[in-house]
PDB file of C-alpha atoms in Angstrom:
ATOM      1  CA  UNK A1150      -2.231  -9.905  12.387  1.00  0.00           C
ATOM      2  CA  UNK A1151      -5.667  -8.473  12.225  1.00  0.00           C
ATOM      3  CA  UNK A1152      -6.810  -8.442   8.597  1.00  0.00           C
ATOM      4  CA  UNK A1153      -9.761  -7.095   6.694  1.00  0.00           C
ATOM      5  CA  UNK A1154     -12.736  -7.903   4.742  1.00  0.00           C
ATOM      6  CA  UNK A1155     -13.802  -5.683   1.406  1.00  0.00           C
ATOM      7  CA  UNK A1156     -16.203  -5.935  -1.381  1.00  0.00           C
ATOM      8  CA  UNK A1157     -14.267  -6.920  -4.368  1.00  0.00           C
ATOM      9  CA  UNK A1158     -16.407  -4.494  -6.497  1.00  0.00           C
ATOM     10  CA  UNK A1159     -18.845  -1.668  -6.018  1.00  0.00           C
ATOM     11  CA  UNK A1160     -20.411   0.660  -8.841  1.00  0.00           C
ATOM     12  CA  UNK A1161     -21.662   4.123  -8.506  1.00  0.00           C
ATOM     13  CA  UNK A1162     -22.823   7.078 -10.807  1.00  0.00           C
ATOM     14  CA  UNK A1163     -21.159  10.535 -11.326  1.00  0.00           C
ATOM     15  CA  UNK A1164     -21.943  12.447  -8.519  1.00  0.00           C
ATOM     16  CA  UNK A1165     -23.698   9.890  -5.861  1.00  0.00           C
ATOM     17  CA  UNK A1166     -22.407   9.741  -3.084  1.00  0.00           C
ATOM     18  CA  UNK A1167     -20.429   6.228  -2.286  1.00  0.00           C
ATOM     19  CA  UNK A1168     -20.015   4.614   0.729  1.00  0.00           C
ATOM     20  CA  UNK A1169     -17.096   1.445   0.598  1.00  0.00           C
ATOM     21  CA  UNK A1170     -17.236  -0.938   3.546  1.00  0.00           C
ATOM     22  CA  UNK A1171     -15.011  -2.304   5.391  1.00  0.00           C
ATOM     23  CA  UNK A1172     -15.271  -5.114   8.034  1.00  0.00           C
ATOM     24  CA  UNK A1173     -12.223  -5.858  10.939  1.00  0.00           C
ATOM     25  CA  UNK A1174     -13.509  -8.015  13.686  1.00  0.00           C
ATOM     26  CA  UNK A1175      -9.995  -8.713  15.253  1.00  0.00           C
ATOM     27  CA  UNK A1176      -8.509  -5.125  15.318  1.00  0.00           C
ATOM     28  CA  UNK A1177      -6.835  -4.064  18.338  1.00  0.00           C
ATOM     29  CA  UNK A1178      -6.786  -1.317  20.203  1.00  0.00           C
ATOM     30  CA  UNK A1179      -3.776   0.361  18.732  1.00  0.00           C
ATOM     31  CA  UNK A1180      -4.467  -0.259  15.021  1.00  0.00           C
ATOM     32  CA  UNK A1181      -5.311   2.826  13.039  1.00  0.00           C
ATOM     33  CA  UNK A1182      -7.221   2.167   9.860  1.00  0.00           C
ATOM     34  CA  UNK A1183      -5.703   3.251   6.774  1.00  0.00           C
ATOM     35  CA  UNK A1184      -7.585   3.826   3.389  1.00  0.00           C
ATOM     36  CA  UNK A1185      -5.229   4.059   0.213  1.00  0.00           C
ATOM     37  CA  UNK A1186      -6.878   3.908  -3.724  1.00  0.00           C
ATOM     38  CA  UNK A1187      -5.071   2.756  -6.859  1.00  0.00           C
ATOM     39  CA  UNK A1188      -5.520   3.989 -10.072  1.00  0.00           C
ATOM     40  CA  UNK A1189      -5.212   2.777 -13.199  1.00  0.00           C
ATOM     41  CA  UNK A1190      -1.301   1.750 -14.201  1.00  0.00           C
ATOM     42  CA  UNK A1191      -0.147   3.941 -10.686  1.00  0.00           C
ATOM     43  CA  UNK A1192       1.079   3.154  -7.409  1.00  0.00           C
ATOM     44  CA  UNK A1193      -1.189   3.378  -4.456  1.00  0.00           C
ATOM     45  CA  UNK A1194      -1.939   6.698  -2.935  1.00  0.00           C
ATOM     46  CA  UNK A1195      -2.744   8.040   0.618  1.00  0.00           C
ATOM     47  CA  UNK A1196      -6.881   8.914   1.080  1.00  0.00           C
ATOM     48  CA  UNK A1197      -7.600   8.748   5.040  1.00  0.00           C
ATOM     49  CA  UNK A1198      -6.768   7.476   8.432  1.00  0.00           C
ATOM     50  CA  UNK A1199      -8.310   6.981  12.079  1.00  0.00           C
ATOM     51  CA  UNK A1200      -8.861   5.793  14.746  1.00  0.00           C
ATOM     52  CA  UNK A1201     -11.835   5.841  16.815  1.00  0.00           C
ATOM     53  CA  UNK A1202     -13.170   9.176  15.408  1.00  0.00           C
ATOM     54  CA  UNK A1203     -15.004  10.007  12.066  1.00  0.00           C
ATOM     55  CA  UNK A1204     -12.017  12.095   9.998  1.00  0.00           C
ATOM     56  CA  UNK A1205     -13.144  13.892   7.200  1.00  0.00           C
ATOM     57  CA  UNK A1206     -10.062  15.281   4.565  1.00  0.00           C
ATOM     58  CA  UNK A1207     -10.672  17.286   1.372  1.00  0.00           C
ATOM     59  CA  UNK A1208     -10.622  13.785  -0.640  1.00  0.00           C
ATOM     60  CA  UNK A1209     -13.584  11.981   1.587  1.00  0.00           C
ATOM     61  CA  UNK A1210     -14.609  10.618   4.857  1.00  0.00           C
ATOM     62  CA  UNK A1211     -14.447   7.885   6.940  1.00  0.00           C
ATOM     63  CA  UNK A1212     -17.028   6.574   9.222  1.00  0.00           C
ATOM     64  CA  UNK A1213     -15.656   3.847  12.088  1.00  0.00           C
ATOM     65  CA  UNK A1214     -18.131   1.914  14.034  1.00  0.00           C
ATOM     66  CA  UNK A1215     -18.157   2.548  17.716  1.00  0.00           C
ATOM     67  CA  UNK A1216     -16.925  -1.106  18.405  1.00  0.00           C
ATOM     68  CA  UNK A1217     -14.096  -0.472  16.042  1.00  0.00           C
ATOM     69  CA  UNK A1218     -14.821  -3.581  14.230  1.00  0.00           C
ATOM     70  CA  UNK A1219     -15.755  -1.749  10.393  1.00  0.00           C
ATOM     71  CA  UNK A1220     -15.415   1.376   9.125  1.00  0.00           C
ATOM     72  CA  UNK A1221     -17.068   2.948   5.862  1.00  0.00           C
ATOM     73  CA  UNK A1222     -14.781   5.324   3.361  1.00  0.00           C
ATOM     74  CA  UNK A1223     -17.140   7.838   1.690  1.00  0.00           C
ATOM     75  CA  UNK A1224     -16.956   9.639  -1.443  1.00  0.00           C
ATOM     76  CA  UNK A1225     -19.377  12.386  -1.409  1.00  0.00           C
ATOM     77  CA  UNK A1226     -19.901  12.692  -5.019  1.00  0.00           C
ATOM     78  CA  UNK A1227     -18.354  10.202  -6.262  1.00  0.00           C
ATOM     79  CA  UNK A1228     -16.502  11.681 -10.174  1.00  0.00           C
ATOM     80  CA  UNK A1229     -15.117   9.573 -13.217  1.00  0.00           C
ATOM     81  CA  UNK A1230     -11.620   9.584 -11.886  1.00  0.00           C
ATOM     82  CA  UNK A1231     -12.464   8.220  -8.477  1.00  0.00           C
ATOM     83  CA  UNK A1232     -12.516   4.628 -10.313  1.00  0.00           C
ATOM     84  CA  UNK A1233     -10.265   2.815  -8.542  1.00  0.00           C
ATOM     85  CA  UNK A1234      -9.371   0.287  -6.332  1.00  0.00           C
ATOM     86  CA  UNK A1235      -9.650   1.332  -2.853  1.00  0.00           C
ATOM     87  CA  UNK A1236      -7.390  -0.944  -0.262  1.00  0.00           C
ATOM     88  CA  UNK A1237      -8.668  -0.793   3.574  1.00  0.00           C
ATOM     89  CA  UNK A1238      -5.650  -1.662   5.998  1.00  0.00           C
ATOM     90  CA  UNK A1239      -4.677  -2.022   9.636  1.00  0.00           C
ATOM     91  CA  UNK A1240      -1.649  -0.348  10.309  1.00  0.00           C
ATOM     92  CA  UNK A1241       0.027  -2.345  12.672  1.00  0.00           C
ATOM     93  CA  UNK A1242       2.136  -0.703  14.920  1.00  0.00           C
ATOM     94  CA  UNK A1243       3.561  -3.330  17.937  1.00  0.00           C
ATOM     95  CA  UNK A1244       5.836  -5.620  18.587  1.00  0.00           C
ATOM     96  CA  UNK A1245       7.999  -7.594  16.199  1.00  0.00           C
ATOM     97  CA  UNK A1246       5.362  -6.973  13.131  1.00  0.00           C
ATOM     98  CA  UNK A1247       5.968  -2.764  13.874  1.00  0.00           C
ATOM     99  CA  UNK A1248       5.763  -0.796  10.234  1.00  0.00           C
ATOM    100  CA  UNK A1249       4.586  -3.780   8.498  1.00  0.00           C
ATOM    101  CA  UNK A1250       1.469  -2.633   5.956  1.00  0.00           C
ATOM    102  CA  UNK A1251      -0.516  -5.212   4.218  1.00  0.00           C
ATOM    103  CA  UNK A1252      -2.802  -4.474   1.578  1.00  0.00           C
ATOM    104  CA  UNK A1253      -5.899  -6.977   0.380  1.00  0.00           C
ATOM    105  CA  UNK A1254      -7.287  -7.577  -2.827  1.00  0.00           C
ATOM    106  CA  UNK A1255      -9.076  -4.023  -2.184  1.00  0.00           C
ATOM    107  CA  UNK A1256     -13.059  -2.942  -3.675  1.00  0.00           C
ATOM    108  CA  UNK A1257     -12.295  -1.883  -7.652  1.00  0.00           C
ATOM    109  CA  UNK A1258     -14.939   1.229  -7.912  1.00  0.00           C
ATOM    110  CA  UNK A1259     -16.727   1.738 -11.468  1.00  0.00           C
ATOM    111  CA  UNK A1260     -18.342   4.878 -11.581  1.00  0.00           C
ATOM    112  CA  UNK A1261     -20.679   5.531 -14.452  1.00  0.00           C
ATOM    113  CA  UNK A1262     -21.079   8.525 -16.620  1.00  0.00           C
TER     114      UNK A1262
ATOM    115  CA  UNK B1241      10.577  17.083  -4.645  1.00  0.00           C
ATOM    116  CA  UNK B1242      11.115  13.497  -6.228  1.00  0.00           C
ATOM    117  CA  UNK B1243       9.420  11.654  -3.161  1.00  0.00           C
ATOM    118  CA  UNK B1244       9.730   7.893  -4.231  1.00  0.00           C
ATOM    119  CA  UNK B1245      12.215   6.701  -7.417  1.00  0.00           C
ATOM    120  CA  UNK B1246      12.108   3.228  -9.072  1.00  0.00           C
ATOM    121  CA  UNK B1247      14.333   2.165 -11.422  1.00  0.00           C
ATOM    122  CA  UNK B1248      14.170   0.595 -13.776  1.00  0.00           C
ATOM    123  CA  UNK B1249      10.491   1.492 -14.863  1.00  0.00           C
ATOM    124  CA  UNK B1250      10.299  -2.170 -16.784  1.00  0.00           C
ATOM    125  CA  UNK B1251      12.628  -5.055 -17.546  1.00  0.00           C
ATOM    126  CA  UNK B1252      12.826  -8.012 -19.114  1.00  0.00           C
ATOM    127  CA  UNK B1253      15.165 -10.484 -18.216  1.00  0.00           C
ATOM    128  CA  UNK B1254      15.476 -13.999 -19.085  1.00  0.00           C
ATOM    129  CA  UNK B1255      14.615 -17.200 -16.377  1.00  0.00           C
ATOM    130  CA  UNK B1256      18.367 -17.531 -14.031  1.00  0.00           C
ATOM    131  CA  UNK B1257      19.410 -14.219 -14.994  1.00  0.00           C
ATOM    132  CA  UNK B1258      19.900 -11.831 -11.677  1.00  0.00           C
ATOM    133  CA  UNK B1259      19.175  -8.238 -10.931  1.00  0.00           C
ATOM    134  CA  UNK B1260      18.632  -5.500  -8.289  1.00  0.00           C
ATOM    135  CA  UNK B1261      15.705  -2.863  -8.735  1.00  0.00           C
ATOM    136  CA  UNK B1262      16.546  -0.059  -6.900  1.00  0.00           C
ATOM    137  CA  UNK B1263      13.822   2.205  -4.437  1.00  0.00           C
ATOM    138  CA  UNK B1264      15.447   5.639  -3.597  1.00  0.00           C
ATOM    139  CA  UNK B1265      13.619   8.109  -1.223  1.00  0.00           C
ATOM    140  CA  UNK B1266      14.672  12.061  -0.321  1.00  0.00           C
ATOM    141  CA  UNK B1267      11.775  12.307   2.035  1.00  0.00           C
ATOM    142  CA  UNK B1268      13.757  11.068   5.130  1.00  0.00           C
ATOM    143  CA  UNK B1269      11.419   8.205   5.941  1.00  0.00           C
ATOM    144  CA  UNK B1270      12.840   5.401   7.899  1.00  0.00           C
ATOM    145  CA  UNK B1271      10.574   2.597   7.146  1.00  0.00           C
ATOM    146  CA  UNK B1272      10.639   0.946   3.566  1.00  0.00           C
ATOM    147  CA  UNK B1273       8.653  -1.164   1.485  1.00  0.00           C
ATOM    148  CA  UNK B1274       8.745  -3.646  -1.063  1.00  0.00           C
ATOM    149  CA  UNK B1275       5.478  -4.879  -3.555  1.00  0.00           C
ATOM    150  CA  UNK B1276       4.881  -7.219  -6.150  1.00  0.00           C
ATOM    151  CA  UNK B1277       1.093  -6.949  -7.893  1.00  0.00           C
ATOM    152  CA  UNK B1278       0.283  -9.453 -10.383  1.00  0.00           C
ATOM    153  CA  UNK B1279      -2.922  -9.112 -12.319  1.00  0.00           C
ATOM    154  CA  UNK B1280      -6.282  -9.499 -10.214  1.00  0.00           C
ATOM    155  CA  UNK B1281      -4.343  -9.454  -7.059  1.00  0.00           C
ATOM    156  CA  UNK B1282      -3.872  -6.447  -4.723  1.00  0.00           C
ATOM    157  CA  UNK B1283      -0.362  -5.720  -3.233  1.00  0.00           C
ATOM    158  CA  UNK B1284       1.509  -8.353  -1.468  1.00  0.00           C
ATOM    159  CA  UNK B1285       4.456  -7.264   0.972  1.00  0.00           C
ATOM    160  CA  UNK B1286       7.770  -9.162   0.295  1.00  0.00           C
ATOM    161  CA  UNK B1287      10.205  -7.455   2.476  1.00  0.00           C
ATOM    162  CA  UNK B1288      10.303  -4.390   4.666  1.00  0.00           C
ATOM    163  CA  UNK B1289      12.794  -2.111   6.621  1.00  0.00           C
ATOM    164  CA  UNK B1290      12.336  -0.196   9.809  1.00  0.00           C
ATOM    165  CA  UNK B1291      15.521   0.942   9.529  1.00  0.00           C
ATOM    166  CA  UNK B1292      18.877   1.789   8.289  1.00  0.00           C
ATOM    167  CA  UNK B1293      20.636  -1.608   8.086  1.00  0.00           C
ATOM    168  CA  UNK B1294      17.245  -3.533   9.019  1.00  0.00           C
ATOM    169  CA  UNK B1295      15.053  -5.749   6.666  1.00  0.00           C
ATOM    170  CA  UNK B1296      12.026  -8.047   7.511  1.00  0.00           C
ATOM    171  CA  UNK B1297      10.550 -10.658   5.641  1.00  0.00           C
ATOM    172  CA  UNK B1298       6.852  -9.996   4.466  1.00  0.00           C
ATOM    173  CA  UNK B1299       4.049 -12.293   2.888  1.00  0.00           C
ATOM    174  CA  UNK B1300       5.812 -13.434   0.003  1.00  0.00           C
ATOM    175  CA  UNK B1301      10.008 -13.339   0.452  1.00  0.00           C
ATOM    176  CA  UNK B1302      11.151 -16.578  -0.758  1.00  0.00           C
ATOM    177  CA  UNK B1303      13.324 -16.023  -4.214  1.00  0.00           C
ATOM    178  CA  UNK B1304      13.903 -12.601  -3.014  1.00  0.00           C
ATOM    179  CA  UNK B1305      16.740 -11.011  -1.135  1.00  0.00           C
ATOM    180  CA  UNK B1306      16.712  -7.351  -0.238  1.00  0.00           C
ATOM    181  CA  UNK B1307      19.458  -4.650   1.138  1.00  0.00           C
ATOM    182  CA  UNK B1308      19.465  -0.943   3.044  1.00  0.00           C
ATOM    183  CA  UNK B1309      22.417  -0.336   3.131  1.00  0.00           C
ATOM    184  CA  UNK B1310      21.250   4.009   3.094  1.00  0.00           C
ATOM    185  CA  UNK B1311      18.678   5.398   4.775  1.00  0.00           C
ATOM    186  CA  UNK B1312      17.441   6.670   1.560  1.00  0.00           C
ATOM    187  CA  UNK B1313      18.123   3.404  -0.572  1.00  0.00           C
ATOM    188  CA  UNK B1314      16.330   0.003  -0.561  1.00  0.00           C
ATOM    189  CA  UNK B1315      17.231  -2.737  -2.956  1.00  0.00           C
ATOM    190  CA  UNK B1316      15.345  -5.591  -4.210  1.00  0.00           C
ATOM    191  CA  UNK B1317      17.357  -8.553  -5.769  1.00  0.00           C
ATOM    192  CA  UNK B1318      16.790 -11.718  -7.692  1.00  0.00           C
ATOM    193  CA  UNK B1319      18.869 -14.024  -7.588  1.00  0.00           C
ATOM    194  CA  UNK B1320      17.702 -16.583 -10.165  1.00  0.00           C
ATOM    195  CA  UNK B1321      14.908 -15.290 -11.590  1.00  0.00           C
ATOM    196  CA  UNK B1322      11.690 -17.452 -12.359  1.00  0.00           C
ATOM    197  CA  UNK B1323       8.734 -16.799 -14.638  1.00  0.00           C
ATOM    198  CA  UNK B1324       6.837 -16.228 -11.388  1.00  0.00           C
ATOM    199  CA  UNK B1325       8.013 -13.876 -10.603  1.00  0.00           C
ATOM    200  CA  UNK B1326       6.620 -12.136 -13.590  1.00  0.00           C
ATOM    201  CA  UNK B1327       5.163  -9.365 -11.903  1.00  0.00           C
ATOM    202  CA  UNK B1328       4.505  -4.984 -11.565  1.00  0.00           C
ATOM    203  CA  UNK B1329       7.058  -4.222  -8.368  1.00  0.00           C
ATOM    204  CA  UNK B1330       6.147  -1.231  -6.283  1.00  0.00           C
ATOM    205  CA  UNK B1331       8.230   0.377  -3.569  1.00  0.00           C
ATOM    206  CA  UNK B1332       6.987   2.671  -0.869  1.00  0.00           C
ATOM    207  CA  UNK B1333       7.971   5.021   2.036  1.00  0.00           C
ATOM    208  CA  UNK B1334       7.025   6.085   5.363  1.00  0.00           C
ATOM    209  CA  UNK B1335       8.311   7.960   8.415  1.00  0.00           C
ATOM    210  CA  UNK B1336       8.283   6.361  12.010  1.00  0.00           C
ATOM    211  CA  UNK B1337       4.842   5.016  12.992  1.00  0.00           C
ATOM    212  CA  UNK B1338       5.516   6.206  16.555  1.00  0.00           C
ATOM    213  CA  UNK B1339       5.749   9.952  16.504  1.00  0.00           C
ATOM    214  CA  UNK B1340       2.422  10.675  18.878  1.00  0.00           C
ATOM    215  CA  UNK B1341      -1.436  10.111  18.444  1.00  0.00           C
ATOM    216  CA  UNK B1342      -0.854  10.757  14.852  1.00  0.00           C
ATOM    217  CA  UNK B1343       0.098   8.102  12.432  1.00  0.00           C
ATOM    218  CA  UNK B1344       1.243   8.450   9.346  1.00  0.00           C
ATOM    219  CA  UNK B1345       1.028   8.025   5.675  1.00  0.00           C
ATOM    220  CA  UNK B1346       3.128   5.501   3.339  1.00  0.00           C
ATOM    221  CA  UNK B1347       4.274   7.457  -0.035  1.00  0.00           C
ATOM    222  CA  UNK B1348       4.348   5.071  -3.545  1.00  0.00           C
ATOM    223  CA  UNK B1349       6.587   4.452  -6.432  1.00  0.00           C
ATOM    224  CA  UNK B1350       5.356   4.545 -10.424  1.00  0.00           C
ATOM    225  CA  UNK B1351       6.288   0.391 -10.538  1.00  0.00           C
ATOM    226  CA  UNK B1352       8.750  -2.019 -12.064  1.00  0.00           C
ATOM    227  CA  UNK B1353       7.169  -3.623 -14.347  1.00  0.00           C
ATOM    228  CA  UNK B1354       9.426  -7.190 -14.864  1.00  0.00           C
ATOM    229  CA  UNK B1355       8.733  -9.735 -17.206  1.00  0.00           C
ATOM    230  CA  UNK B1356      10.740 -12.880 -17.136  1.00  0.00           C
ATOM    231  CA  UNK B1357      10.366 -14.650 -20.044  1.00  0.00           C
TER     232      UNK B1357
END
């Protein structure tokens, strides 16, 4: 399975803009990347998916390089309860491993007052 | 709209006791997940279902058995339970990958939080 590589921690201030990288050399052609975030004592939510196109939703975008291989999530201005950790993940969709969804370790986000 | 339903939110149980935490679902997703995240860690995937009366083994399945019996309903059991498997247990949702060019999201539980002491 292809995997991914993340920071394990990036800080920001209120209101900069933050971009959270995201490296997968082995992803195949048919893996979308996924970006979920986890707050603080809650279960992972939903933020953004593609595949070869930059996708923008009302909660950020993400950037994927033109050889697939990384992908940035931004937060445009980044706010006080964006701090989280924010899990990159290939969803894999073939074969025997279809539906399966690993998470990583993830980036944790501080964002400073 | 409930979307994803642990229960129980925590437990305690002592080491060699059993029990079953329960995922329930009324969004109509076929595919099913089960997480445990322990402190530091991110999520690691211990079983899965595609299906109605499917299951898969993740990362981490060993001391864990699980059941889908429903379409709305995914169990996780333990057995015998260890202190490590001390951990927050989070169950997830998400309709058939394969509907078009579209893919689709996975929707979370609050947790489990189990202690075994």
């Amino acid at each position: 399975d292809a995997k991914t590589t993340q920071p394990n921690s990036m800080e920001s201030n209120e209101e900069e803009p933050v971009h959270l990288p995201c490296n997968h050399s082995t992803i195949s052609g048919t893996d979308y990347i996924h970006w979920y975030r986890q707050l603080p004592s809650q279960g992972p939510e939903y933020v953004i998916h593609g595949l070869t196109s930059n996708v923008n939703n009302r909660m950020a975008s993400l950037a994927i390089a033109e050889d697939r291989k990384s992908s940035t999530l931004i937060l445009h201005r980044a706010t006080l309860r964006d701090a989280a950790v924010y899990y990159c993940i290939l969803r894999d969709r073939r074969g025997s491993t279809l539906g399966r969804l690993y998470f990583g370790r993830g980036t944790q986000l501080t964002v400073w007052p | 709209n409930a979307g994803v339903t642990q229960t129980p939110k925590f437990r305690v149980l002592k080491t060699g006791q059993s029990m079953t935490l329960l995922c329930a679902q009324d969004m109509n997703h076929e595919y099913m997940y089960w997480y445990r995240q322990d402190p530091g860690m991110g999520l690691r995937l211990i079983h899965y279902s595609v299906g109605e009366g499917t299951t898969a083994k993740g990362e981490v399945p060993d001391g864990y058995n699980v059941s889908r019996l429903k379409k709305q309903n995914f169990l996780l059991g333990l057995e015998s339970a260890a202190p490590s498997q001390t951990s927050v247990y989070f169950c997830a949702s998400s309709p058939t990958l394969w509907t078009g060019p579209r893919d689709t999201e996975a929707f979370f539980g609050q947790g489990t939080r189990l202690t075994v002491v």
